Short mmCIF file of C-alpha atoms and ligand atoms in Angstrom, two decimals:
data_model
loop_
_atom_site.label_atom_id
_atom_site.label_comp_id
_atom_site.label_asym_id
_atom_site.label_seq_id
_atom_site.Cartn_x
_atom_site.Cartn_y
_atom_site.Cartn_z
CA MET E 7 172.20 104.66 16.57
CA THR E 8 174.86 102.87 14.53
CA GLU E 9 173.90 100.33 12.12
CA PRO E 10 174.99 96.90 13.26
CA ALA E 11 177.56 95.20 11.17
CA LEU E 12 175.34 92.22 10.56
CA LYS E 13 172.69 92.90 7.84
CA PRO E 14 169.12 91.16 8.08
CA ASP E 15 169.92 89.61 4.71
CA ALA E 16 173.04 87.72 5.90
CA VAL E 17 170.59 86.17 8.53
CA GLN E 18 167.93 85.38 5.96
CA ASP E 19 170.94 83.76 3.78
CA ALA E 20 172.00 81.65 6.68
CA LEU E 21 168.79 80.60 8.45
CA GLY E 22 166.22 81.47 6.01
CA ASP E 23 165.73 77.64 5.09
CA LEU E 24 165.30 76.79 8.76
CA GLY E 25 162.29 78.88 9.52
CA THR E 26 160.68 82.39 9.16
CA VAL E 27 163.07 85.33 9.48
CA GLU E 28 161.76 88.73 10.76
CA THR E 29 163.50 92.09 11.88
CA VAL E 30 161.83 92.65 15.15
CA ARG E 31 163.96 95.92 15.94
CA TRP E 32 167.00 97.70 14.17
CA ASN E 33 169.38 95.13 16.10
CA ARG E 34 167.07 92.31 16.73
CA VAL E 35 166.16 89.35 14.23
CA LYS E 36 163.61 86.80 15.18
CA VAL E 37 164.03 83.44 13.50
CA SER E 38 160.90 81.10 14.20
CA THR E 39 162.12 77.49 13.83
CA LYS E 40 161.36 73.87 14.97
CA ILE E 41 162.24 71.79 17.61
CA GLU E 42 164.36 69.41 15.58
CA LYS E 43 166.01 72.32 13.52
CA VAL E 44 167.09 74.08 16.65
CA ARG E 45 170.47 72.76 16.95
CA GLU E 46 171.33 73.21 13.51
CA ALA E 47 170.11 76.84 13.38
CA ILE E 48 172.53 77.44 16.56
CA LEU E 49 175.45 75.67 14.49
CA ARG E 50 174.70 77.73 11.69
CA ALA E 51 174.53 80.94 13.69
CA GLN E 52 177.89 80.21 15.23
CA SER E 53 179.80 79.31 12.19
CA LEU E 54 178.12 81.48 9.59
CA LEU E 55 177.12 84.65 11.85
CA ALA E 56 179.77 84.86 14.12
CA CYS E 57 177.33 84.35 17.27
CA ASP E 58 179.81 83.32 19.92
CA HIS E 59 177.64 84.34 22.74
CA VAL E 60 174.39 83.18 24.26
CA VAL E 61 172.79 86.32 26.00
CA GLN E 62 170.02 84.24 27.62
CA ILE E 63 167.36 81.41 27.02
CA SER E 64 163.95 82.78 27.88
CA ALA E 65 160.81 80.49 28.06
CA VAL E 66 157.20 81.36 28.68
CA ASP E 67 154.06 79.60 28.92
CA ASN E 68 151.47 81.19 26.78
CA GLY E 69 148.75 78.74 27.49
CA LYS E 70 148.82 76.65 24.67
CA SER E 71 152.51 75.79 24.54
CA PHE E 72 155.87 76.81 25.71
CA GLU E 73 157.78 79.48 23.83
CA LEU E 74 161.60 78.85 23.88
CA ILE E 75 163.58 81.72 22.80
CA TYR E 76 167.43 81.42 22.38
CA HIS E 77 169.08 84.99 22.39
CA LEU E 78 172.45 84.74 20.67
CA THR E 79 174.83 87.60 19.86
CA GLY E 80 178.47 88.16 18.70
CA PRO E 81 181.14 91.05 18.33
CA HIS E 82 178.51 92.67 15.55
CA ARG E 83 175.78 93.33 18.54
CA MET E 84 172.99 91.94 16.46
CA VAL E 85 170.71 89.66 18.55
CA ILE E 86 169.47 86.76 16.95
CA ALA E 87 166.56 85.12 18.44
CA LEU E 88 165.82 81.62 17.67
CA ALA E 89 162.34 80.98 18.61
CA ILE E 90 160.56 77.37 19.03
CA ASP E 91 157.15 76.16 20.05
CA ILE E 92 157.12 73.18 22.42
CA PRO E 93 153.87 71.31 22.83
CA ARG E 94 152.38 71.03 26.11
CA ASP E 95 151.95 67.42 26.24
CA LYS E 96 155.26 66.30 25.30
CA PRO E 97 157.51 69.15 26.40
CA GLU E 98 161.25 67.78 25.31
CA VAL E 99 163.70 69.59 23.43
CA PRO E 100 167.41 68.34 22.44
CA THR E 101 169.76 69.90 24.58
CA THR E 102 172.47 72.49 23.42
CA SER E 103 174.74 72.59 26.19
CA ASP E 104 177.18 70.71 24.23
CA ILE E 105 177.24 73.07 21.41
CA LEU E 106 176.80 76.16 23.88
CA PRO E 107 178.23 75.51 27.03
CA PRO E 108 176.45 78.39 29.01
CA ALA E 109 172.97 77.16 27.85
CA GLY E 110 173.41 74.16 30.28
CA ILE E 111 172.49 76.43 33.40
CA TYR E 112 169.75 78.41 31.65
CA GLU E 113 168.47 74.74 30.69
CA ARG E 114 168.39 73.56 34.19
CA GLN E 115 166.45 76.65 35.37
CA ILE E 116 163.90 76.18 32.70
CA HIS E 117 163.78 72.55 33.62
CA ASP E 118 163.20 73.44 37.17
CA LEU E 119 160.60 76.19 36.90
CA LEU E 120 158.44 75.03 33.65
CA GLY E 121 159.17 71.21 33.44
CA ILE E 122 160.95 71.27 30.05
CA VAL E 123 163.01 68.31 29.73
CA PHE E 124 166.09 68.92 27.62
CA ARG E 125 167.26 65.50 26.12
CA GLY E 126 170.82 64.60 26.61
CA HIS E 127 171.53 67.38 29.18
CA PRO E 128 174.16 65.91 31.58
CA ASP E 129 173.10 67.00 34.93
CA LEU E 130 169.37 68.07 34.93
CA ARG E 131 169.31 68.87 38.64
CA ARG E 132 167.36 71.59 40.46
CA ILE E 133 168.92 74.99 40.71
CA ILE E 134 166.24 77.52 41.63
CA LEU E 135 163.72 75.97 43.69
CA ASN E 136 164.76 74.43 47.22
CA GLU E 137 165.86 70.95 47.34
CA ASP E 138 162.76 69.46 49.03
CA TRP E 139 160.40 70.66 46.39
CA PRO E 140 158.05 67.99 45.50
CA ALA E 141 158.81 66.34 42.07
CA ASN E 142 156.54 67.33 39.13
CA GLU E 143 155.27 70.56 40.25
CA PHE E 144 156.42 73.27 38.03
CA PRO E 145 155.22 76.83 39.50
CA LEU E 146 155.73 78.72 36.34
CA ARG E 147 153.22 77.03 34.15
CA LYS E 148 150.09 78.87 34.17
CA ASP E 149 147.98 75.79 35.08
CA TRP E 150 149.70 75.19 38.24
CA LYS E 151 148.07 75.62 41.60
CA MET E 152 149.65 75.03 45.07
CA ASP E 153 148.12 71.97 46.48
CA PRO E 154 147.62 73.11 50.02
CA ASN E 155 148.02 69.23 51.37
CA LYS E 156 151.37 69.14 49.89
CA PHE E 157 154.59 70.30 51.79
CA TYR E 158 156.55 72.51 49.82
CA GLY E 159 159.77 72.49 51.65
CA GLY E 160 161.46 75.41 53.57
CA VAL E 161 160.72 75.50 57.13
CA PRO E 162 160.94 72.30 58.86
CA PRO E 163 157.35 71.52 59.94
CA GLU E 164 157.89 71.44 63.74
CA VAL E 165 158.67 75.16 63.67
CA LYS E 166 155.70 76.19 61.59
CA MET R 8 175.24 88.34 89.75
CA GLY R 9 179.08 88.35 89.78
CA LEU R 10 181.35 91.24 88.64
CA SER R 11 182.44 89.68 85.26
CA GLN R 12 178.67 88.95 84.27
CA ARG R 13 177.93 92.32 85.37
CA LEU R 14 180.77 93.73 83.18
CA VAL R 15 179.53 91.65 80.06
CA ASN R 16 176.09 92.90 80.62
CA TRP R 17 177.49 96.50 80.57
CA ALA R 18 179.32 95.92 77.38
CA ARG R 19 176.71 94.35 75.72
CA ILE R 20 174.29 96.86 76.20
CA LYS R 21 176.81 99.88 75.25
CA SER R 22 178.18 97.98 72.14
CA PRO R 23 175.66 95.74 70.34
CA TRP R 24 177.26 93.80 67.44
CA ILE R 25 174.88 93.23 64.43
CA THR R 26 174.89 90.91 61.54
CA LEU R 27 172.77 91.18 58.55
CA PHE R 28 171.31 88.32 56.69
CA ASN R 29 169.27 88.58 53.38
CA SER R 30 166.73 85.83 53.36
CA GLY R 31 165.50 86.82 49.76
CA ALA R 32 165.13 90.44 50.00
CA CYS R 33 164.94 92.75 46.94
CA ASN R 34 168.29 94.45 48.28
CA ALA R 35 166.85 97.63 48.89
CA CYS R 36 166.64 96.75 52.69
CA ASP R 37 170.27 95.65 52.65
CA ILE R 38 171.33 98.87 51.17
CA GLU R 39 169.37 100.83 54.00
CA VAL R 40 171.40 98.95 56.53
CA ILE R 41 174.69 99.85 54.81
CA ALA R 42 173.72 103.30 54.45
CA ALA R 43 173.26 103.20 58.26
CA LEU R 44 176.92 102.34 58.50
CA THR R 45 178.12 105.23 56.35
CA PRO R 46 179.57 108.60 57.77
CA ARG R 47 176.13 109.92 57.24
CA PHE R 48 174.36 108.10 59.78
CA ASP R 49 177.52 106.44 61.37
CA VAL R 50 176.02 104.02 63.67
CA GLU R 51 179.70 103.24 65.11
CA ARG R 52 179.29 106.27 67.22
CA PHE R 53 176.70 104.43 69.19
CA GLY R 54 179.05 101.40 69.51
CA ILE R 55 176.95 99.46 67.14
CA LEU R 56 179.25 97.54 64.87
CA ALA R 57 178.73 95.38 62.02
CA GLN R 58 179.95 91.96 62.30
CA GLY R 59 180.72 89.59 59.50
CA SER R 60 180.03 86.36 61.15
CA PRO R 61 176.87 85.53 63.14
CA ARG R 62 178.87 83.76 66.03
CA HIS R 63 180.17 87.11 67.06
CA ALA R 64 177.02 88.94 66.78
CA ASP R 65 174.27 89.88 69.42
CA ILE R 66 171.82 91.15 66.89
CA LEU R 67 170.72 89.47 63.73
CA ILE R 68 168.90 91.78 61.05
CA VAL R 69 167.07 89.83 58.76
CA THR R 70 165.95 91.26 55.75
CA GLY R 71 163.31 89.74 53.04
CA PRO R 72 160.26 87.54 52.98
CA VAL R 73 162.64 84.05 53.67
CA THR R 74 162.52 81.96 50.49
CA LYS R 75 161.89 78.46 50.95
CA LYS R 76 165.38 77.89 49.95
CA GLN R 77 166.91 80.27 52.73
CA ALA R 78 164.59 79.26 55.40
CA PRO R 79 166.83 76.21 56.71
CA ARG R 80 169.66 78.31 56.44
CA LEU R 81 168.31 81.27 58.38
CA ARG R 82 167.33 78.63 60.93
CA ARG R 83 171.30 77.41 61.22
CA ILE R 84 172.64 80.87 61.11
CA TRP R 85 170.24 81.95 64.21
CA GLU R 86 171.20 78.55 66.00
CA GLN R 87 174.88 79.63 65.51
CA MET R 88 174.55 82.73 67.26
CA PRO R 89 175.62 82.93 71.01
CA GLU R 90 172.86 83.71 73.66
CA PRO R 91 171.46 85.95 74.44
CA LYS R 92 170.72 86.92 70.76
CA TYR R 93 168.07 89.26 69.25
CA VAL R 94 166.39 89.30 66.01
CA ILE R 95 165.15 92.46 64.08
CA ALA R 96 162.94 91.73 60.99
CA MET R 97 163.36 94.53 58.30
CA GLY R 98 160.63 95.89 56.05
CA ALA R 99 157.14 94.91 55.12
CA CYS R 100 158.76 91.59 53.67
CA GLY R 101 160.26 90.61 56.96
CA ALA R 102 156.76 91.21 58.84
CA SER R 103 154.45 89.45 56.40
CA GLY R 104 156.06 89.08 53.10
CA GLY R 105 155.28 92.26 51.90
CA VAL R 106 154.96 92.20 48.02
CA PHE R 107 156.02 88.56 48.08
CA ARG R 108 153.34 87.41 50.29
CA GLY R 109 151.75 84.17 49.12
CA LEU R 110 153.97 83.55 46.38
CA TYR R 111 155.06 79.77 45.88
CA HIS R 112 158.65 80.25 47.08
CA VAL R 113 158.28 82.41 50.37
CA VAL R 114 157.32 81.28 53.79
CA ASP R 115 155.88 84.92 54.39
CA GLY R 116 157.97 86.44 57.32
CA VAL R 117 160.83 85.89 59.64
CA GLU R 118 158.73 84.98 62.48
CA ASN R 119 157.72 81.67 60.60
CA VAL R 120 161.31 80.63 60.97
CA ILE R 121 162.95 82.09 64.06
CA PRO R 122 161.51 84.15 66.95
CA VAL R 123 161.57 87.82 66.28
CA ASP R 124 161.94 90.67 68.84
CA VAL R 125 161.68 93.75 66.77
CA PHE R 126 160.15 94.64 63.48
CA VAL R 127 160.83 97.67 61.79
CA ALA R 128 158.20 99.10 59.13
CA GLY R 129 158.86 100.61 55.82
CA CYS R 130 159.50 99.28 52.36
CA PRO R 131 162.56 99.85 52.88
CA PRO R 132 162.87 101.47 56.27
CA ARG R 133 165.10 104.43 56.40
CA PRO R 134 168.67 104.17 58.20
CA ASP R 135 167.13 106.32 61.13
CA GLU R 136 164.61 103.74 61.69
CA ILE R 137 167.17 100.96 61.75
CA ILE R 138 169.11 102.77 64.32
CA ASN R 139 165.76 103.33 66.14
CA ALA R 140 165.05 99.70 66.11
CA VAL R 141 168.34 98.50 67.50
CA VAL R 142 167.99 101.12 70.21
CA ALA R 143 164.66 99.82 71.00
CA CYS R 144 166.31 96.29 71.07
CA LEU R 145 168.78 97.52 73.48
CA GLY R 146 165.79 98.54 75.69
CA LEU R 147 164.54 94.96 75.27
CA VAL R 148 168.03 93.62 76.41
CA LYS R 149 167.98 95.65 79.65
CA GLU R 150 164.54 94.51 80.45
CA ASP R 151 165.50 90.94 79.68
CA LEU R 152 168.47 91.38 81.90
CA ALA R 153 166.42 92.64 84.61
CA HIS R 154 163.91 89.78 84.29
CA GLY R 155 166.74 87.19 83.98
CA GLY R 156 165.83 85.84 80.67
CA LYS R 157 163.35 86.40 77.61
CA GLU R 158 160.43 84.23 79.15
CA TRP R 159 158.75 86.85 80.78
CA ARG R 160 157.58 88.50 77.49
CA GLN R 161 156.77 85.45 75.72
CA LYS R 162 153.38 85.15 74.25
CA LYS R 163 151.56 82.43 72.45
CA PRO R 164 152.29 82.59 68.73
CA THR R 165 149.42 84.12 66.52
CA VAL R 166 149.10 82.57 63.16
CA ILE R 167 148.20 85.08 60.35
CA PRO R 168 145.56 83.50 58.11
CA ARG R 169 146.79 83.38 54.69
CA VAL R 170 144.56 84.63 52.27
CA GLU R 171 144.26 82.72 49.06
CA THR R 172 143.62 84.40 45.78
CA PRO R 173 142.89 82.07 42.93
CA PRO R 174 145.00 82.45 40.07
CA LYS R 175 143.88 84.22 36.95
CA GLU R 176 142.39 82.16 34.19
CA VAL R 177 144.59 82.17 31.14
CA THR R 178 142.79 83.09 27.80
CA ALA R 179 144.93 81.98 25.12
S1 SF4 W 8 160.60 95.41 52.60
FE1 SF4 W 8 160.42 96.50 50.49
S2 SF4 W 8 162.74 97.13 50.20
FE2 SF4 W 8 162.59 95.48 51.80
S3 SF4 W 8 163.13 93.68 50.99
FE3 SF4 W 8 160.85 93.87 50.96
S4 SF4 W 8 160.25 94.62 48.99
FE4 SF4 W 8 162.61 95.04 49.20
#
């Protein structure tokens, strides 16, 4: 196991004032930050920590809120996870697709399945669900139930 | 029956052309179909040929539980195939949805979208079973030719009742 070139202290120096920094594993640092600070955190990770690559953006509904995590990495192979908590009643986050171009497609996916709105995203269309899926139904939310009276798309009704 | 028609029927039974369509399978079924084409199983010695385009194929092998997104596309592929066309639904998923049954994005089985002639059991079925299914399908082709169409074996569709399991309560 080689030591990553980026020390956790460097992350503490760069992002420490934006949230709590903890070392989860030898090559993974988690930074819990706030919705309004996440863009600043990504910009700093790009400029100060050489994070030029977004591994993925993960989102999960933990029952109380949505947890959104940006996993960033760079040539140093250290994964910086920027975690934010999004309230259920106002699931809105500023988009990061302008500073982190590959993020746009992850954001479309999260919007599709969990209904988190990425403010300022240029094109928040469906990507995973079928085109005739009803609006305002987000299947990965824990409180979502399939409504038997609704048509969720797929087979044309005359075949079924 | 004219000579040319007899010739076509003979050729159809001697060399069925198959095409594979993945309608949301986990890929294991597809790999087994590919394995059936490899030298170890070598279906080509039976004249079974994998064809890229559904327009040239006699038998459509569908894998997977058919996601809602794929369902209209599967329908269109099936409509593009020339008659007489036969459909083999592969695996537990193709028959009933398998492990994906009841999820929000699947329609639970190929027969909800297109008529199926042969089902292959297994998750995934072995290549031997796929070859067996194609051969069984050829038996059907022969009988259909003798009866002059598929109508003689058509039954009323049976709808499998869907078991609704309530989602687990989230304790946060
Ligand atoms: S039947 Fe099994 S192997 Fe085939 S697609 Fe379904 S889960 Fe995968």
